[in-house]
Amino acid sequence: MFFNRFAVTGGAIPRYAAAALLIACCSGVSAQSLPSSATGAGAASDDSTATEQQSDSPSDAGADKSDSGATGSEDEAAQADKPAEQPAPKPKPKPKPKPGNWKVPNVASQPSPLNNPAQPLAQQSFSDTVRDAAGKLLQAQSTGDSSLAPLKATSPLREGDSGEQVASLIEHLQAWGYLDKEEQEDGSFNFYDSATTADKGTTFDDEVQAAVKHFQSDHGLVADGVVGPQVATALNTTPAHQAEALKIWATAIDQQVRGARAHGARYIALINVPSYTLHLIRTSDGKQVLESRVVVGTKDHPTPLFWTRITGLKYSPDWVAPASIAKNGYQRTPPGPSNPLGLLRFTTNNNQAIFLHDTNNKSLFGSAWRARSHGCIRVQQWAGLAETIGPLSPAQLQSKLDKRLTMFSSVNESTLVRTVASVVDVVEGKPTVWPDPYQLGNHAIGAKSLQGIAESDPSGLFATAPGKPLQAGDSKQAVQGAP
């Protein structure tokens, strides 16, 4: 029975091959020395492979051990000669940014917001304040004169000038009640005093200058005694028309505050381009909590009239000039006193790189014509704005600025920014008319009312403006912008 079947590596071989293998094993002959025909390798190559890999012969096992020992010694010798592998060097940590060496001003010395102790928060909504100003205009003794030819200040008028334009200026100041008329013996009226010189009514003297300054001060304008487009625009209207325009502006303010509240905003920064003024209004009650002068874009680089949202604050910002400004490729201004963004930038989520920020050129806030930027909005009271919407205490803001490092902090997106164009406004508590730097004509809020044309709902005017409004799907990526 033994010769009937003999298993080698699990495979069946012929009876004569099994006998040969048995004889070989008994005589000490290695199975590898037998011809392949005796083992059946020619019929089963897979079995041959398995036999070579796994030997049952004691001599083969000893040989394997001997070979293994020799190989191990050689490997150890090779390992001894081979230098030990050094661990990969750890990446060097990035150097910590070094603070700048510029002097940081005390934020308490910056222009104070309107809700400081000296000027307490108004007890009514800002729109009601505008309506009250309209009512006072209607009650004023000065009635204006719509029959007068418009004052055309093609070039600034100042003390020492004379001619027809000065005569027209004097007539408008009289119509507004800022210069008095004197009745002469023949029943005619002298311009404003008992002048003895023949050209008194065409000369811009010190009395005319005083009247101009008085008018400017009453209308929230820079009281420099120079008659430019702003003064001419205000003088060319009548109090009645101005009052109607203010009522339209009050309606527009209510609409914007309601819209911001519906979007979950706690504040709305309402920026009126013609008056160069930011009104920060609390949406819960419509009260103005801060007012600031601003610098806006020029006519060639206008600030778009749109909605956007403040998403964060960037302290000690650097500035990379966009292609529209950079003449020689990439231009970066590091943080510091010479940076156009000043000490702080308000990051917004619009797709036009329009931001609010401080500035290194604060002298422009004293200018009557403040359409001077490349589109971004420079804010005079940036510190008060940051403290209010941050919210931050003055000490917290000062601490971050004192580090003199470029840092970011997010805000809860509770402040919406709305840029509009209204040719009337109440600034520093005083109503006035403002020329439109973008020349929108009747598309500006209040423009028709100033001409005696009835207006009712100003909501249709908000979308008419240079620039593209923020829309759903626009990129929210914050990129560097033009100051």
mmCIF file of N, CA, C and O in Angstrom, residues 362-456:
data_model
loop_
_atom_site.group_PDB
_atom_site.id
_atom_site.type_symbol
_atom_site.label_atom_id
_atom_site.label_comp_id
_atom_site.label_asym_id
_atom_site.label_seq_id
_atom_site.Cartn_x
_atom_site.Cartn_y
_atom_site.Cartn_z
ATOM 1 N N LYS A 362 -4.083 113.192 7.624
ATOM 2 C CA LYS A 362 -5.274 113.636 8.349
ATOM 3 C C LYS A 362 -5.661 115.077 8.037
ATOM 4 O O LYS A 362 -6.747 115.515 8.409
ATOM 5 N N SER A 363 -4.793 115.807 7.348
ATOM 6 C CA SER A 363 -5.102 117.208 7.029
ATOM 7 C C SER A 363 -6.304 117.322 6.096
ATOM 8 O O SER A 363 -6.998 118.350 6.087
ATOM 9 N N LEU A 364 -6.576 116.270 5.309
ATOM 10 C CA LEU A 364 -7.684 116.339 4.356
ATOM 11 C C LEU A 364 -9.039 116.435 5.051
ATOM 12 O O LEU A 364 -10.012 116.884 4.445
ATOM 13 N N PHE A 365 -9.114 116.010 6.312
ATOM 14 C CA PHE A 365 -10.395 116.100 7.012
ATOM 15 C C PHE A 365 -10.799 117.547 7.266
ATOM 16 O O PHE A 365 -11.964 117.828 7.528
ATOM 17 N N GLY A 366 -9.851 118.445 7.200
ATOM 18 C CA GLY A 366 -10.171 119.860 7.365
ATOM 19 C C GLY A 366 -10.516 120.548 6.067
ATOM 20 O O GLY A 366 -10.828 121.743 6.056
ATOM 21 N N SER A 367 -10.500 119.802 4.960
ATOM 22 C CA SER A 367 -10.799 120.374 3.653
ATOM 23 C C SER A 367 -12.305 120.378 3.397
ATOM 24 O O SER A 367 -13.032 119.483 3.843
ATOM 25 N N ALA A 368 -12.776 121.373 2.686
ATOM 26 C CA ALA A 368 -14.195 121.438 2.352
ATOM 27 C C ALA A 368 -14.554 120.406 1.289
ATOM 28 O O ALA A 368 -15.651 119.838 1.304
ATOM 29 N N TRP A 369 -13.646 120.134 0.359
ATOM 30 C CA TRP A 369 -13.887 119.174 -0.728
ATOM 31 C C TRP A 369 -13.089 117.910 -0.417
ATOM 32 O O TRP A 369 -11.868 117.889 -0.528
ATOM 33 N N ARG A 370 -13.796 116.840 -0.034
ATOM 34 C CA ARG A 370 -13.092 115.660 0.460
ATOM 35 C C ARG A 370 -13.307 114.437 -0.437
ATOM 36 O O ARG A 370 -13.258 113.294 0.029
ATOM 37 N N ALA A 371 -13.529 114.663 -1.719
ATOM 38 C CA ALA A 371 -13.538 113.557 -2.685
ATOM 39 C C ALA A 371 -12.113 113.408 -3.198
ATOM 40 O O ALA A 371 -11.770 113.869 -4.282
ATOM 41 N N ARG A 372 -11.256 112.722 -2.408
ATOM 42 C CA ARG A 372 -9.820 112.735 -2.672
ATOM 43 C C ARG A 372 -9.198 111.339 -2.721
ATOM 44 O O ARG A 372 -8.001 111.230 -2.962
ATOM 45 N N SER A 373 -9.945 110.264 -2.466
ATOM 46 C CA SER A 373 -9.339 108.943 -2.376
ATOM 47 C C SER A 373 -9.488 108.189 -3.691
ATOM 48 O O SER A 373 -10.072 108.695 -4.657
ATOM 49 N N HIS A 374 -8.980 106.955 -3.720
ATOM 50 C CA HIS A 374 -9.130 106.084 -4.887
ATOM 51 C C HIS A 374 -10.347 105.169 -4.756
ATOM 52 O O HIS A 374 -10.453 104.182 -5.483
ATOM 53 N N GLY A 375 -11.234 105.479 -3.832
ATOM 54 C CA GLY A 375 -12.462 104.698 -3.679
ATOM 55 C C GLY A 375 -12.738 104.266 -2.265
ATOM 56 O O GLY A 375 -13.895 104.170 -1.855
ATOM 57 N N CYS A 376 -11.669 103.965 -1.499
ATOM 58 C CA CYS A 376 -11.875 103.584 -0.108
ATOM 59 C C CYS A 376 -12.290 104.802 0.719
ATOM 60 O O CYS A 376 -12.191 105.937 0.266
ATOM 61 N N ILE A 377 -12.733 104.523 1.943
ATOM 62 C CA ILE A 377 -13.318 105.558 2.791
ATOM 63 C C ILE A 377 -12.409 105.787 3.991
ATOM 64 O O ILE A 377 -12.228 104.894 4.827
ATOM 65 N N ARG A 378 -11.831 106.953 4.073
ATOM 66 C CA ARG A 378 -10.975 107.308 5.196
ATOM 67 C C ARG A 378 -11.843 107.933 6.284
ATOM 68 O O ARG A 378 -12.608 108.864 6.013
ATOM 69 N N VAL A 379 -11.709 107.434 7.497
ATOM 70 C CA VAL A 379 -12.597 107.825 8.593
ATOM 71 C C VAL A 379 -11.812 108.620 9.623
ATOM 72 O O VAL A 379 -10.810 108.135 10.163
ATOM 73 N N GLN A 380 -12.262 109.838 9.898
ATOM 74 C CA GLN A 380 -11.560 110.662 10.877
ATOM 75 C C GLN A 380 -11.658 110.055 12.274
ATOM 76 O O GLN A 380 -10.677 109.976 13.001
ATOM 77 N N GLN A 381 -12.827 109.611 12.659
ATOM 78 C CA GLN A 381 -13.029 109.053 13.996
ATOM 79 C C GLN A 381 -12.989 107.526 13.948
ATOM 80 O O GLN A 381 -13.887 106.840 14.418
ATOM 81 N N TRP A 382 -11.900 107.002 13.398
ATOM 82 C CA TRP A 382 -11.748 105.556 13.276
ATOM 83 C C TRP A 382 -11.680 104.880 14.643
ATOM 84 O O TRP A 382 -12.158 103.761 14.817
ATOM 85 N N ALA A 383 -11.070 105.557 15.617
ATOM 86 C CA ALA A 383 -10.943 104.954 16.943
ATOM 87 C C ALA A 383 -12.314 104.794 17.591
ATOM 88 O O ALA A 383 -12.640 103.736 18.152
ATOM 89 N N GLY A 384 -13.135 105.828 17.514
ATOM 90 C CA GLY A 384 -14.481 105.734 18.087
ATOM 91 C C GLY A 384 -15.322 104.689 17.384
ATOM 92 O O GLY A 384 -16.104 103.974 18.027
ATOM 93 N N LEU A 385 -15.150 104.564 16.062
ATOM 94 C CA LEU A 385 -15.895 103.550 15.314
ATOM 95 C C LEU A 385 -15.471 102.149 15.743
ATOM 96 O O LEU A 385 -16.309 101.268 15.953
ATOM 97 N N ALA A 386 -14.159 101.918 15.882
ATOM 98 C CA ALA A 386 -13.661 100.604 16.287
ATOM 99 C C ALA A 386 -14.131 100.248 17.692
ATOM 100 O O ALA A 386 -14.519 99.112 17.968
ATOM 101 N N GLU A 387 -14.091 101.219 18.595
ATOM 102 C CA GLU A 387 -14.513 100.956 19.968
ATOM 103 C C GLU A 387 -15.998 100.600 20.029
ATOM 104 O O GLU A 387 -16.412 99.725 20.803
ATOM 105 N N THR A 388 -16.797 101.251 19.192
ATOM 106 C CA THR A 388 -18.239 101.029 19.251
ATOM 107 C C THR A 388 -18.633 99.679 18.672
ATOM 108 O O THR A 388 -19.410 98.939 19.273
ATOM 109 N N ILE A 389 -18.101 99.338 17.509
ATOM 110 C CA ILE A 389 -18.553 98.106 16.846
ATOM 111 C C ILE A 389 -17.726 96.911 17.265
ATOM 112 O O ILE A 389 -18.124 95.763 17.004
ATOM 113 N N GLY A 390 -16.528 97.117 17.898
ATOM 114 C CA GLY A 390 -15.641 96.020 18.280
ATOM 115 C C GLY A 390 -16.327 94.906 19.058
ATOM 116 O O GLY A 390 -16.311 93.763 18.617
ATOM 117 N N PRO A 391 -16.949 95.184 20.186
ATOM 118 C CA PRO A 391 -16.717 96.420 20.923
ATOM 119 C C PRO A 391 -15.396 96.340 21.673
ATOM 120 O O PRO A 391 -14.964 95.277 22.083
ATOM 121 N N LEU A 392 -14.755 97.492 21.836
ATOM 122 C CA LEU A 392 -13.478 97.582 22.522
ATOM 123 C C LEU A 392 -13.496 98.775 23.454
ATOM 124 O O LEU A 392 -14.087 99.813 23.128
ATOM 125 N N SER A 393 -12.862 98.627 24.592
ATOM 126 C CA SER A 393 -12.661 99.791 25.444
ATOM 127 C C SER A 393 -11.478 100.570 24.891
ATOM 128 O O SER A 393 -10.641 100.015 24.163
ATOM 129 N N PRO A 394 -11.346 101.855 25.213
ATOM 130 C CA PRO A 394 -10.169 102.599 24.744
ATOM 131 C C PRO A 394 -8.857 101.951 25.168
ATOM 132 O O PRO A 394 -7.892 101.939 24.405
ATOM 133 N N ALA A 395 -8.833 101.354 26.373
ATOM 134 C CA ALA A 395 -7.606 100.702 26.840
ATOM 135 C C ALA A 395 -7.288 99.460 26.007
ATOM 136 O O ALA A 395 -6.120 99.189 25.693
ATOM 137 N N GLN A 396 -8.304 98.696 25.633
ATOM 138 C CA GLN A 396 -8.079 97.507 24.805
ATOM 139 C C GLN A 396 -7.563 97.888 23.424
ATOM 140 O O GLN A 396 -6.643 97.260 22.897
ATOM 141 N N LEU A 397 -8.164 98.910 22.833
ATOM 142 C CA LEU A 397 -7.712 99.362 21.520
ATOM 143 C C LEU A 397 -6.282 99.873 21.599
ATOM 144 O O LEU A 397 -5.440 99.558 20.742
ATOM 145 N N GLN A 398 -5.994 100.647 22.641
ATOM 146 C CA GLN A 398 -4.650 101.188 22.795
ATOM 147 C C GLN A 398 -3.623 100.072 22.964
ATOM 148 O O GLN A 398 -2.520 100.122 22.385
ATOM 149 N N SER A 399 -3.980 99.032 23.726
ATOM 150 C CA SER A 399 -3.068 97.916 23.946
ATOM 151 C C SER A 399 -2.711 97.210 22.642
ATOM 152 O O SER A 399 -1.551 96.851 22.412
ATOM 153 N N LYS A 400 -3.690 97.000 21.782
ATOM 154 C CA LYS A 400 -3.435 96.329 20.504
ATOM 155 C C LYS A 400 -2.571 97.192 19.594
ATOM 156 O O LYS A 400 -1.683 96.693 18.890
ATOM 157 N N LEU A 401 -2.813 98.486 19.600
ATOM 158 C CA LEU A 401 -2.020 99.372 18.743
ATOM 159 C C LEU A 401 -0.602 99.522 19.257
ATOM 160 O O LEU A 401 0.343 99.648 18.467
ATOM 161 N N ASP A 402 -0.444 99.499 20.587
ATOM 162 C CA ASP A 402 0.889 99.672 21.174
ATOM 163 C C ASP A 402 1.828 98.521 20.830
ATOM 164 O O ASP A 402 3.047 98.674 20.907
ATOM 165 N N LYS A 403 1.295 97.360 20.469
ATOM 166 C CA LYS A 403 2.148 96.236 20.085
ATOM 167 C C LYS A 403 2.899 96.517 18.782
ATOM 168 O O LYS A 403 3.934 95.914 18.502
ATOM 169 N N ARG A 404 2.352 97.403 17.958
ATOM 170 C CA ARG A 404 2.974 97.787 16.683
ATOM 171 C C ARG A 404 3.248 96.563 15.812
ATOM 172 O O ARG A 404 4.285 96.455 15.153
ATOM 173 N N LEU A 405 2.306 95.619 15.835
ATOM 174 C CA LEU A 405 2.375 94.416 15.011
ATOM 175 C C LEU A 405 1.109 94.321 14.170
ATOM 176 O O LEU A 405 0.023 94.722 14.616
ATOM 177 N N THR A 406 1.233 93.792 12.963
ATOM 178 C CA THR A 406 0.067 93.583 12.118
ATOM 179 C C THR A 406 -0.732 92.412 12.675
ATOM 180 O O THR A 406 -0.259 91.275 12.688
ATOM 181 N N MET A 407 -1.924 92.683 13.159
ATOM 182 C CA MET A 407 -2.769 91.670 13.778
ATOM 183 C C MET A 407 -4.195 91.813 13.250
ATOM 184 O O MET A 407 -4.588 92.875 12.756
ATOM 185 N N PHE A 408 -4.943 90.727 13.382
ATOM 186 C CA PHE A 408 -6.332 90.712 12.955
ATOM 187 C C PHE A 408 -7.224 90.364 14.137
ATOM 188 O O PHE A 408 -6.836 89.593 15.020
ATOM 189 N N SER A 409 -8.406 90.899 14.143
ATOM 190 C CA SER A 409 -9.451 90.448 15.065
ATOM 191 C C SER A 409 -10.772 90.527 14.322
ATOM 192 O O SER A 409 -11.001 91.447 13.526
ATOM 193 N N SER A 410 -11.599 89.540 14.545
ATOM 194 C CA SER A 410 -12.888 89.499 13.853
ATOM 195 C C SER A 410 -13.941 90.213 14.681
ATOM 196 O O SER A 410 -13.808 90.355 15.897
ATOM 197 N N VAL A 411 -14.956 90.681 14.020
ATOM 198 C CA VAL A 411 -16.132 91.227 14.686
ATOM 199 C C VAL A 411 -17.305 90.339 14.299
ATOM 200 O O VAL A 411 -17.216 89.519 13.393
ATOM 201 N N ASN A 412 -18.399 90.503 14.995
ATOM 202 C CA ASN A 412 -19.517 89.581 14.783
ATOM 203 C C ASN A 412 -20.406 89.960 13.607
ATOM 204 O O ASN A 412 -21.552 89.527 13.525
ATOM 205 N N GLU A 413 -19.870 90.778 12.708
ATOM 206 C CA GLU A 413 -20.587 91.165 11.486
ATOM 207 C C GLU A 413 -21.941 91.810 11.802
ATOM 208 O O GLU A 413 -22.900 91.651 11.075
ATOM 209 N N SER A 414 -21.975 92.542 12.902
ATOM 210 C CA SER A 414 -23.227 93.183 13.275
ATOM 211 C C SER A 414 -23.323 94.612 12.770
ATOM 212 O O SER A 414 -24.228 95.335 13.136
ATOM 213 N N THR A 415 -22.363 95.037 11.925
ATOM 214 C CA THR A 415 -22.381 96.398 11.392
ATOM 215 C C THR A 415 -22.411 96.364 9.878
ATOM 216 O O THR A 415 -21.500 95.834 9.242
ATOM 217 N N LEU A 416 -23.465 96.919 9.312
ATOM 218 C CA LEU A 416 -23.567 97.075 7.868
ATOM 219 C C LEU A 416 -23.128 98.484 7.485
ATOM 220 O O LEU A 416 -23.348 99.440 8.227
ATOM 221 N N VAL A 417 -22.525 98.584 6.323
ATOM 222 C CA VAL A 417 -22.115 99.877 5.776
ATOM 223 C C VAL A 417 -22.977 100.151 4.554
ATOM 224 O O VAL A 417 -23.134 99.293 3.686
ATOM 225 N N ARG A 418 -23.553 101.349 4.510
ATOM 226 C CA ARG A 418 -24.378 101.746 3.358
ATOM 227 C C ARG A 418 -23.901 103.099 2.877
ATOM 228 O O ARG A 418 -23.928 104.078 3.624
ATOM 229 N N THR A 419 -23.419 103.154 1.642
ATOM 230 C CA THR A 419 -23.004 104.419 1.055
ATOM 231 C C THR A 419 -24.128 104.948 0.174
ATOM 232 O O THR A 419 -24.685 104.208 -0.642
ATOM 233 N N VAL A 420 -24.464 106.203 0.358
ATOM 234 C CA VAL A 420 -25.574 106.823 -0.368
ATOM 235 C C VAL A 420 -25.147 108.199 -0.863
ATOM 236 O O VAL A 420 -24.075 108.699 -0.519
ATOM 237 N N ALA A 421 -26.007 108.821 -1.651
ATOM 238 C CA ALA A 421 -25.755 110.177 -2.143
ATOM 239 C C ALA A 421 -26.994 111.023 -1.893
ATOM 240 O O ALA A 421 -27.985 110.911 -2.605
ATOM 241 N N SER A 422 -26.943 111.838 -0.854
ATOM 242 C CA SER A 422 -28.015 112.790 -0.558
ATOM 243 C C SER A 422 -27.419 114.188 -0.577
ATOM 244 O O SER A 422 -26.402 114.446 0.078
ATOM 245 N N VAL A 423 -28.040 115.082 -1.316
ATOM 246 C CA VAL A 423 -27.503 116.435 -1.438
ATOM 247 C C VAL A 423 -27.896 117.323 -0.274
ATOM 248 O O VAL A 423 -27.533 118.500 -0.242
ATOM 249 N N VAL A 424 -28.642 116.776 0.684
ATOM 250 C CA VAL A 424 -28.920 117.488 1.935
ATOM 251 C C VAL A 424 -28.531 116.575 3.085
ATOM 252 O O VAL A 424 -28.551 115.352 2.960
ATOM 253 N N ASP A 425 -28.174 117.164 4.194
ATOM 254 C CA ASP A 425 -27.801 116.379 5.365
ATOM 255 C C ASP A 425 -27.801 117.298 6.578
ATOM 256 O O ASP A 425 -27.793 118.534 6.443
ATOM 257 N N VAL A 426 -27.818 116.676 7.748
ATOM 258 C CA VAL A 426 -27.650 117.407 8.999
ATOM 259 C C VAL A 426 -26.318 116.949 9.583
ATOM 260 O O VAL A 426 -26.169 115.795 9.988
ATOM 261 N N VAL A 427 -25.367 117.857 9.587
ATOM 262 C CA VAL A 427 -24.012 117.553 10.038
ATOM 263 C C VAL A 427 -23.685 118.452 11.224
ATOM 264 O O VAL A 427 -23.877 119.671 11.149
ATOM 265 N N GLU A 428 -23.219 117.825 12.296
ATOM 266 C CA GLU A 428 -22.930 118.551 13.536
ATOM 267 C C GLU A 428 -24.147 119.351 13.977
ATOM 268 O O GLU A 428 -24.030 120.481 14.471
ATOM 269 N N GLY A 429 -25.322 118.761 13.753
ATOM 270 C CA GLY A 429 -26.569 119.368 14.195
ATOM 271 C C GLY A 429 -27.107 120.456 13.295
ATOM 272 O O GLY A 429 -28.134 121.075 13.621
ATOM 273 N N LYS A 430 -26.463 120.693 12.143
ATOM 274 C CA LYS A 430 -26.861 121.803 11.287
ATOM 275 C C LYS A 430 -27.210 121.303 9.893
ATOM 276 O O LYS A 430 -26.453 120.529 9.293
ATOM 277 N N PRO A 431 -28.348 121.757 9.363
ATOM 278 C CA PRO A 431 -28.740 121.321 8.015
ATOM 279 C C PRO A 431 -28.045 122.138 6.939
ATOM 280 O O PRO A 431 -27.804 123.331 7.104
ATOM 281 N N THR A 432 -27.745 121.486 5.844
ATOM 282 C CA THR A 432 -27.186 122.225 4.717
ATOM 283 C C THR A 432 -27.376 121.431 3.436
ATOM 284 O O THR A 432 -27.777 120.274 3.441
ATOM 285 N N VAL A 433 -27.055 122.085 2.330
ATOM 286 C CA VAL A 433 -27.104 121.488 1.000
ATOM 287 C C VAL A 433 -25.669 121.276 0.545
ATOM 288 O O VAL A 433 -24.793 122.116 0.781
ATOM 289 N N TRP A 434 -25.447 120.143 -0.136
ATOM 290 C CA TRP A 434 -24.102 119.784 -0.541
ATOM 291 C C TRP A 434 -24.061 119.516 -2.047
ATOM 292 O O TRP A 434 -24.954 118.880 -2.588
ATOM 293 N N PRO A 435 -23.015 119.975 -2.715
ATOM 294 C CA PRO A 435 -22.874 119.634 -4.139
ATOM 295 C C PRO A 435 -22.516 118.158 -4.287
ATOM 296 O O PRO A 435 -21.843 117.576 -3.432
ATOM 297 N N ASP A 436 -22.977 117.561 -5.355
ATOM 298 C CA ASP A 436 -22.748 116.141 -5.591
ATOM 299 C C ASP A 436 -21.441 115.952 -6.354
ATOM 300 O O ASP A 436 -21.342 116.346 -7.516
ATOM 301 N N PRO A 437 -20.413 115.353 -5.743
ATOM 302 C CA PRO A 437 -19.132 115.219 -6.446
ATOM 303 C C PRO A 437 -19.199 114.275 -7.638
ATOM 304 O O PRO A 437 -18.344 114.349 -8.528
ATOM 305 N N TYR A 438 -20.212 113.401 -7.685
ATOM 306 C CA TYR A 438 -20.318 112.447 -8.793
ATOM 307 C C TYR A 438 -21.339 112.883 -9.843
ATOM 308 O O TYR A 438 -21.567 112.172 -10.814
ATOM 309 N N GLN A 439 -21.956 114.037 -9.620
ATOM 310 C CA GLN A 439 -22.885 114.638 -10.590
ATOM 311 C C GLN A 439 -23.961 113.638 -11.027
ATOM 312 O O GLN A 439 -24.158 113.371 -12.209
ATOM 313 N N LEU A 440 -24.670 113.107 -10.042
ATOM 314 C CA LEU A 440 -25.748 112.156 -10.317
ATOM 315 C C LEU A 440 -27.036 112.835 -10.759
ATOM 316 O O LEU A 440 -27.978 112.162 -11.162
ATOM 317 N N GLY A 441 -27.086 114.164 -10.639
ATOM 318 C CA GLY A 441 -28.294 114.876 -11.052
ATOM 319 C C GLY A 441 -29.491 114.498 -10.196
ATOM 320 O O GLY A 441 -29.397 114.405 -8.964
ATOM 321 N N ASN A 442 -30.619 114.241 -10.840
ATOM 322 C CA ASN A 442 -31.849 113.913 -10.100
ATOM 323 C C ASN A 442 -31.836 112.516 -9.494
ATOM 324 O O ASN A 442 -32.782 112.126 -8.815
ATOM 325 N N HIS A 443 -30.769 111.745 -9.725
ATOM 326 C CA HIS A 443 -30.653 110.437 -9.085
ATOM 327 C C HIS A 443 -30.156 110.553 -7.650
ATOM 328 O O HIS A 443 -30.178 109.571 -6.912
ATOM 329 N N ALA A 444 -29.684 111.728 -7.249
ATOM 330 C CA ALA A 444 -29.268 111.937 -5.865
ATOM 331 C C ALA A 444 -30.495 112.233 -5.017
ATOM 332 O O ALA A 444 -31.466 112.862 -5.467
ATOM 333 N N ILE A 445 -30.472 111.781 -3.779
ATOM 334 C CA ILE A 445 -31.594 111.984 -2.855
ATOM 335 C C ILE A 445 -31.750 113.475 -2.575
ATOM 336 O O ILE A 445 -30.787 114.162 -2.224
ATOM 337 N N GLY A 446 -32.955 113.971 -2.732
ATOM 338 C CA GLY A 446 -33.259 115.373 -2.444
ATOM 339 C C GLY A 446 -33.019 116.318 -3.592
ATOM 340 O O GLY A 446 -33.371 117.506 -3.501
ATOM 341 N N ALA A 447 -32.444 115.855 -4.696
ATOM 342 C CA ALA A 447 -32.099 116.751 -5.811
ATOM 343 C C ALA A 447 -33.346 117.367 -6.425
ATOM 344 O O ALA A 447 -33.373 118.564 -6.748
ATOM 345 N N LYS A 448 -34.405 116.578 -6.606
ATOM 346 C CA LYS A 448 -35.637 117.124 -7.189
ATOM 347 C C LYS A 448 -36.294 118.126 -6.258
ATOM 348 O O LYS A 448 -36.797 119.168 -6.704
ATOM 349 N N SER A 449 -36.310 117.837 -4.971
ATOM 350 C CA SER A 449 -36.948 118.745 -4.008
ATOM 351 C C SER A 449 -36.283 120.108 -4.002
ATOM 352 O O SER A 449 -36.954 121.139 -3.851
ATOM 353 N N LEU A 450 -34.974 120.130 -4.164
ATOM 354 C CA LEU A 450 -34.273 121.415 -4.190
ATOM 355 C C LEU A 450 -34.680 122.251 -5.388
ATOM 356 O O LEU A 450 -34.515 123.481 -5.380
ATOM 357 N N GLN A 451 -35.207 121.607 -6.420
ATOM 358 C CA GLN A 451 -35.676 122.328 -7.604
ATOM 359 C C GLN A 451 -37.167 122.626 -7.544
ATOM 360 O O GLN A 451 -37.746 123.131 -8.506
ATOM 361 N N GLY A 452 -37.785 122.283 -6.431
ATOM 362 C CA GLY A 452 -39.218 122.501 -6.303
ATOM 363 C C GLY A 452 -40.049 121.403 -6.925
ATOM 364 O O GLY A 452 -41.258 121.559 -7.098
ATOM 365 N N ILE A 453 -39.418 120.254 -7.270
ATOM 366 C CA ILE A 453 -40.135 119.116 -7.853
ATOM 367 C C ILE A 453 -40.499 118.146 -6.734
ATOM 368 O O ILE A 453 -39.657 117.785 -5.907
ATOM 369 N N ALA A 454 -41.740 117.763 -6.684
ATOM 370 C CA ALA A 454 -42.206 116.906 -5.591
ATOM 371 C C ALA A 454 -41.550 115.538 -5.650
ATOM 372 O O ALA A 454 -41.403 114.949 -6.722
ATOM 373 N N GLU A 455 -41.126 115.050 -4.488
ATOM 374 C CA GLU A 455 -40.592 113.696 -4.342
ATOM 375 C C GLU A 455 -41.387 112.993 -3.257
ATOM 376 O O GLU A 455 -41.913 113.624 -2.340
ATOM 377 N N SER A 456 -41.470 111.671 -3.348
ATOM 378 C CA SER A 456 -42.195 110.930 -2.316
ATOM 379 C C SER A 456 -41.349 109.794 -1.755
ATOM 380 O O SER A 456 -40.886 109.849 -0.617
#
